[in-house]
JSON list of C-alpha atoms in Angstrom, two decimals:
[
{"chain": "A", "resi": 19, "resn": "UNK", "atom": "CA", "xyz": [-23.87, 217.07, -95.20]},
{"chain": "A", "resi": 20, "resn": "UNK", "atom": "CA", "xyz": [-24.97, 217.30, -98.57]},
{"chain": "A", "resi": 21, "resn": "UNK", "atom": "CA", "xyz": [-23.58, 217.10, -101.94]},
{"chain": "A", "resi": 22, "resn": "UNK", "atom": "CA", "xyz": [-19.80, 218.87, -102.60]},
{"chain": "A", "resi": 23, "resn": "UNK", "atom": "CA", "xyz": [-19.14, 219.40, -99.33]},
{"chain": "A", "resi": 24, "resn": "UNK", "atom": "CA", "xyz": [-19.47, 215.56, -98.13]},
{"chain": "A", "resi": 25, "resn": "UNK", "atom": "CA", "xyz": [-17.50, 215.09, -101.50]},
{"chain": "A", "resi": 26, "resn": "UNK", "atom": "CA", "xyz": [-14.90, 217.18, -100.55]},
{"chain": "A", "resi": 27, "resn": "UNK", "atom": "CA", "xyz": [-14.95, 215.62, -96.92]},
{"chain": "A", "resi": 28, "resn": "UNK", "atom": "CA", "xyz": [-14.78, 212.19, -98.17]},
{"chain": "A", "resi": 29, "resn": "UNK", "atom": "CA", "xyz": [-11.97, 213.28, -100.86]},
{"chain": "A", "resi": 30, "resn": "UNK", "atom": "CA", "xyz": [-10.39, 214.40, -98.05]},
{"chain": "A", "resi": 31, "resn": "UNK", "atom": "CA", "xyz": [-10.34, 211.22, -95.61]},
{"chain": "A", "resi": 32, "resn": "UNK", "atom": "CA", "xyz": [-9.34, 209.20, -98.42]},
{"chain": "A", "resi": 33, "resn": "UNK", "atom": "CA", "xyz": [-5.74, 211.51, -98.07]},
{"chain": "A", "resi": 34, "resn": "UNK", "atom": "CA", "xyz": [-5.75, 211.12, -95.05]},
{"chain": "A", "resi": 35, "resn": "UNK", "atom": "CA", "xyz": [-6.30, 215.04, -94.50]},
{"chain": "A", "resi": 36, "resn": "UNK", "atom": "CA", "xyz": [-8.16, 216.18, -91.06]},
{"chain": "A", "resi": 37, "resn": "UNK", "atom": "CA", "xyz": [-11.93, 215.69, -91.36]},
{"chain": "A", "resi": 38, "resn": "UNK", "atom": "CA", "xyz": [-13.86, 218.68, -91.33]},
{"chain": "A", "resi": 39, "resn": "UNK", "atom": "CA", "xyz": [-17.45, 217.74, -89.98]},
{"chain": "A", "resi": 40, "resn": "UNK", "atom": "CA", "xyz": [-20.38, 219.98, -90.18]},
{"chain": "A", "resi": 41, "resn": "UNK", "atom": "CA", "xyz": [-23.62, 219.90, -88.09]},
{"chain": "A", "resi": 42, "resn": "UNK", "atom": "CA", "xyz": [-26.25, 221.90, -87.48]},
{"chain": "A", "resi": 43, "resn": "UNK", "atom": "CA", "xyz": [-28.02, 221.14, -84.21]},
{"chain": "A", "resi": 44, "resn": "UNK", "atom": "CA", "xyz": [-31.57, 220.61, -84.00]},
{"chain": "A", "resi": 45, "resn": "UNK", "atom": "CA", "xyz": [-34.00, 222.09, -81.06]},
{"chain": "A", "resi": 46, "resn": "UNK", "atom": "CA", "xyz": [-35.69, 220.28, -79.09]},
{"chain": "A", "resi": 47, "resn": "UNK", "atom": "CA", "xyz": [-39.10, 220.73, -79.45]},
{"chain": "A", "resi": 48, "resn": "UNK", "atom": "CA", "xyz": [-41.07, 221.19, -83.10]},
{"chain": "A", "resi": 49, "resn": "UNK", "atom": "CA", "xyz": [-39.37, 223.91, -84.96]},
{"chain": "A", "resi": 50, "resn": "UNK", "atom": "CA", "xyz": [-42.64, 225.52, -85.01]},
{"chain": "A", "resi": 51, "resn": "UNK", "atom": "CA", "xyz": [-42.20, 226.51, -81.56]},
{"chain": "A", "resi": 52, "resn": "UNK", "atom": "CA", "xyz": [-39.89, 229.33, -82.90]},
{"chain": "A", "resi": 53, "resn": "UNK", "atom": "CA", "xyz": [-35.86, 229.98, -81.45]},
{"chain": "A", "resi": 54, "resn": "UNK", "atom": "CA", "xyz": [-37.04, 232.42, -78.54]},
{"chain": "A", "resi": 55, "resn": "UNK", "atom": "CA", "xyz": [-38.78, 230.10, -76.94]},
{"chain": "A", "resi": 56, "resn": "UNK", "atom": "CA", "xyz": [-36.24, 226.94, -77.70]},
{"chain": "A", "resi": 57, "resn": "UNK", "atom": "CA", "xyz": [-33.69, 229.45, -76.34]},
{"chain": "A", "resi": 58, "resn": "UNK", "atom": "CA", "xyz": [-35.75, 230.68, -73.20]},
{"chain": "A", "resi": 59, "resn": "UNK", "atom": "CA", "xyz": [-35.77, 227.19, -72.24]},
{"chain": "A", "resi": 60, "resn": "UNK", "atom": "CA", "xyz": [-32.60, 225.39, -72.48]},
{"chain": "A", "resi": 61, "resn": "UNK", "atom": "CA", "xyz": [-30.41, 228.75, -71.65]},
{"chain": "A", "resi": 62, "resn": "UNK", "atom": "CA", "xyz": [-28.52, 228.21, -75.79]},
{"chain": "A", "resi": 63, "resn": "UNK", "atom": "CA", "xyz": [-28.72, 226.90, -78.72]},
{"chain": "A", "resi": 64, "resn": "UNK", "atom": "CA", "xyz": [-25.90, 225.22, -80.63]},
{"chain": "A", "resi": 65, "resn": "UNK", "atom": "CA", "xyz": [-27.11, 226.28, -83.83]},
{"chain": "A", "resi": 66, "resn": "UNK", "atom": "CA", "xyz": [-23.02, 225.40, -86.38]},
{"chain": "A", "resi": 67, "resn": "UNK", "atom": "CA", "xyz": [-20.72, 222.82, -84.78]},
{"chain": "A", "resi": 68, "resn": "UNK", "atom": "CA", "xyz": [-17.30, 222.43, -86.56]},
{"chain": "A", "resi": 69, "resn": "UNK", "atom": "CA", "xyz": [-14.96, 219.43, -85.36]},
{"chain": "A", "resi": 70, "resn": "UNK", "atom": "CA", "xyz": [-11.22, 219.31, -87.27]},
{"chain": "A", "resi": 71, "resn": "UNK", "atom": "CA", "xyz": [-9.42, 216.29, -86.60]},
{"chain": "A", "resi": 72, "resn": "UNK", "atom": "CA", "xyz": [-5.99, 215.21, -87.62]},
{"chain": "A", "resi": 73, "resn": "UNK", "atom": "CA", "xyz": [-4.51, 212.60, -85.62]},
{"chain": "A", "resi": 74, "resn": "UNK", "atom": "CA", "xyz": [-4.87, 212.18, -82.28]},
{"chain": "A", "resi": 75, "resn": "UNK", "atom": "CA", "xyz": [-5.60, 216.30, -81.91]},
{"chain": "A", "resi": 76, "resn": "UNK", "atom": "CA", "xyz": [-9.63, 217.92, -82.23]},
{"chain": "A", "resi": 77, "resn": "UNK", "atom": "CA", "xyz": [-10.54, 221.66, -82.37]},
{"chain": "A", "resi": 78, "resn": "UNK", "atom": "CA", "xyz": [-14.26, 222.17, -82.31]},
{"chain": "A", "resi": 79, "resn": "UNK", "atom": "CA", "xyz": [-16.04, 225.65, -83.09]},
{"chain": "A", "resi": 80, "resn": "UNK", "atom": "CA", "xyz": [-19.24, 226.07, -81.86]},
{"chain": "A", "resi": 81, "resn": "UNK", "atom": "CA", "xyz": [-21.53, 228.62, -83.09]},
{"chain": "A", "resi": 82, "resn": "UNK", "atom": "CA", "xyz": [-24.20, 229.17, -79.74]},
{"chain": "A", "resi": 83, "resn": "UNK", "atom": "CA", "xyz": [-27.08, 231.42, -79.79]},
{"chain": "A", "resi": 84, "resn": "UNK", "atom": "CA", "xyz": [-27.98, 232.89, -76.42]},
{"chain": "A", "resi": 85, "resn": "UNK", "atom": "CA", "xyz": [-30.05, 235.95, -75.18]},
{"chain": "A", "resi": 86, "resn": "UNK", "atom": "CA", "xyz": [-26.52, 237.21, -73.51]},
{"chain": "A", "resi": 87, "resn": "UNK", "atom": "CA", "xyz": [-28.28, 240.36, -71.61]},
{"chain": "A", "resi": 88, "resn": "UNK", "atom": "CA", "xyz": [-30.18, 237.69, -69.71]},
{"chain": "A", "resi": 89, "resn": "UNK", "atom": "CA", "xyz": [-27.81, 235.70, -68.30]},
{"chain": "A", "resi": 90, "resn": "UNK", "atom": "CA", "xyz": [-23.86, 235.73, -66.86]},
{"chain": "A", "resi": 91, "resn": "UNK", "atom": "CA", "xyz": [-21.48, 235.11, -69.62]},
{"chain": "A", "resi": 92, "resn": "UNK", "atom": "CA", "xyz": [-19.31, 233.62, -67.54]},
{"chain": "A", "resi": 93, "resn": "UNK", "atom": "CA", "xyz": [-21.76, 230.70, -66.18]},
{"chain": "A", "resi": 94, "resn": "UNK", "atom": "CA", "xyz": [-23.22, 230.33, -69.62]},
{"chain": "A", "resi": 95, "resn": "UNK", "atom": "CA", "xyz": [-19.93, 229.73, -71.17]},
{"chain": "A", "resi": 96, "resn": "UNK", "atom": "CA", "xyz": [-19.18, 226.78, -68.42]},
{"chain": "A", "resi": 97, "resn": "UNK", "atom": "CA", "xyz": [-22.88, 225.18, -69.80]},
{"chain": "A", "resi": 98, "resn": "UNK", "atom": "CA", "xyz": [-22.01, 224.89, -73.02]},
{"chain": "A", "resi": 99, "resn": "UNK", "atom": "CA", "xyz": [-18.20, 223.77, -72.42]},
{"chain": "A", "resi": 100, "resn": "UNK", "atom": "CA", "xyz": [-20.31, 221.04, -70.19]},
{"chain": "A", "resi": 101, "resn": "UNK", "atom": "CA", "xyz": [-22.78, 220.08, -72.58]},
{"chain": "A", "resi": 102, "resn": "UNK", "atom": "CA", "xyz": [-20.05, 219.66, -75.35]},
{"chain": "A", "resi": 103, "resn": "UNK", "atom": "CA", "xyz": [-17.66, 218.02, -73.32]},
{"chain": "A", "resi": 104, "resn": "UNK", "atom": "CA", "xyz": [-20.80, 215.29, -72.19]},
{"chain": "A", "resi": 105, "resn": "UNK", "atom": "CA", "xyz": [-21.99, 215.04, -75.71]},
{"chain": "A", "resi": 106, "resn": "UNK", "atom": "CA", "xyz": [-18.97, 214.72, -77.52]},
{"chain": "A", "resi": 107, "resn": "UNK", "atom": "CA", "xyz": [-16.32, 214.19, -75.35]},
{"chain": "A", "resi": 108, "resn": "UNK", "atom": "CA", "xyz": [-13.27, 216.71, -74.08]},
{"chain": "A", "resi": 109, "resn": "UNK", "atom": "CA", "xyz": [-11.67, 218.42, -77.84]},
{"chain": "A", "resi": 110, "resn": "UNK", "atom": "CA", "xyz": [-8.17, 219.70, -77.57]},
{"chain": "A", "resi": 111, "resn": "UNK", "atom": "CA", "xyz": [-9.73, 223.11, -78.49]},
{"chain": "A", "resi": 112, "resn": "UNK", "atom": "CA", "xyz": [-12.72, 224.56, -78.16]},
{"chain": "A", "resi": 113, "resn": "UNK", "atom": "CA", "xyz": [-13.75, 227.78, -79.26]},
{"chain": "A", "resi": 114, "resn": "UNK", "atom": "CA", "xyz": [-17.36, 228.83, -78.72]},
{"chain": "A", "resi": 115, "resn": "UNK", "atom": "CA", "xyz": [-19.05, 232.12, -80.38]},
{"chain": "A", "resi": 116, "resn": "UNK", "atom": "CA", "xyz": [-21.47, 233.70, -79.29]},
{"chain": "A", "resi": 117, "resn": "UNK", "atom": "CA", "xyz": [-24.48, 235.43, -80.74]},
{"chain": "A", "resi": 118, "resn": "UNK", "atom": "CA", "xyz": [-27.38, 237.23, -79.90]},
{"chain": "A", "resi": 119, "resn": "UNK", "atom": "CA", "xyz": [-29.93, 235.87, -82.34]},
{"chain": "A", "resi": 120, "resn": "UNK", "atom": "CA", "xyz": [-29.71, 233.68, -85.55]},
{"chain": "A", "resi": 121, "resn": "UNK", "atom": "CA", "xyz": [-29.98, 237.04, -87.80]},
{"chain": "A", "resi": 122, "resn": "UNK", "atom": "CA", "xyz": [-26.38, 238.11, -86.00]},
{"chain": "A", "resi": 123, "resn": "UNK", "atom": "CA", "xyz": [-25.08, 234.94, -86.34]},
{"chain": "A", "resi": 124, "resn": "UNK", "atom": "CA", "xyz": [-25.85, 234.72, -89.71]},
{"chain": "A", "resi": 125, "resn": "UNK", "atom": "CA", "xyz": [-24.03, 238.61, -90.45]},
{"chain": "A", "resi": 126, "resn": "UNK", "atom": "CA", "xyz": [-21.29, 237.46, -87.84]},
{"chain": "A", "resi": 127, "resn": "UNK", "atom": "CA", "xyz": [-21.90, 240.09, -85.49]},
{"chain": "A", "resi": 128, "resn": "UNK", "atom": "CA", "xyz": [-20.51, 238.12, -82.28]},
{"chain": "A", "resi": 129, "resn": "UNK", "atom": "CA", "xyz": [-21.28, 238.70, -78.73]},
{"chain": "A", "resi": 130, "resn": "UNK", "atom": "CA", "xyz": [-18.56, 237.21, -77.36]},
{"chain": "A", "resi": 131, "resn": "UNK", "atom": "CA", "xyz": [-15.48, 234.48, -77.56]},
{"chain": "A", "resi": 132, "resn": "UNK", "atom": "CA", "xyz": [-13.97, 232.06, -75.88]},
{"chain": "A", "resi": 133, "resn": "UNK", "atom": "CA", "xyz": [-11.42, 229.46, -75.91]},
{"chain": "A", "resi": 134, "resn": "UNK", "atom": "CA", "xyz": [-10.60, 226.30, -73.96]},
{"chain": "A", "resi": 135, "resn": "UNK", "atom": "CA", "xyz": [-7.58, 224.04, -74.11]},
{"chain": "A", "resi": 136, "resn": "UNK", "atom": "CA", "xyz": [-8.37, 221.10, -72.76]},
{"chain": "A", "resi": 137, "resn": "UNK", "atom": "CA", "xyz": [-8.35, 222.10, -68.90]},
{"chain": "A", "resi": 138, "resn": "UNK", "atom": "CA", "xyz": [-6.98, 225.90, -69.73]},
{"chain": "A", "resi": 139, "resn": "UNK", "atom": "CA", "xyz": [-8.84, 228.91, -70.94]},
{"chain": "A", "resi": 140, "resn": "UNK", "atom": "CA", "xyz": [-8.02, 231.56, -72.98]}
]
């Protein structure tokens, strides 16, 4: 975070407001290598990761990029609730959007949604 925003997040804290934390994940490889190929090979891409926390209780939003004609939705959806859930533990929420390609992503045209709370689904 740069700037206002970790400002803003720190002005926060300090009121003891939920945290919002922002991070954007980086691939892999060399960026060089170009998101169709980072994406070809790990299945997605967590490209916007959004944890709120107030007390004990976390929603996280993840913003995934995925070639979703290529794969079952279903099965892809369980891979990233698994890789979140290893890398950053179980949230009380966890939303994750899906998108087609960064360009979609970045005009919000989502391929899908879903929601997890804690062991249910939505």
């Amino acid at each position: 975070m740069c700037g206002k925003a970790s400002m803003i997040v720190a002005a926060m804290a300090a009121a003891g407001i939920g945290v919002l934390s922002m991070n954007t994940a980086l691939p892999v490889r060399e960026a060089s290598a170009g998101a169709a190929d980072e994406i070809a090979e790990q299945d997605f891409m967590i490209c916007q990761s959004y944890n709120f926390t107030t007390g004990d209780y976390r929603d996280t939003i993840l913003n995934v990029v995925a070639d979703t004609s290529r794969q079952d939705i279903k099965e892809l959806y369980g891979k990233i609730q698994d890789f979140q859930t290893a890398m950053n533990g179980e949230s009380d929420r966890l939303t994750i959007n899906l998108y087609n390609s960064t360009e979609d992503m970045n005009s919000n045209i989502c391929a899908g949604t879903k929601v997890y709370y804690g062991e249910e689904t939505e």
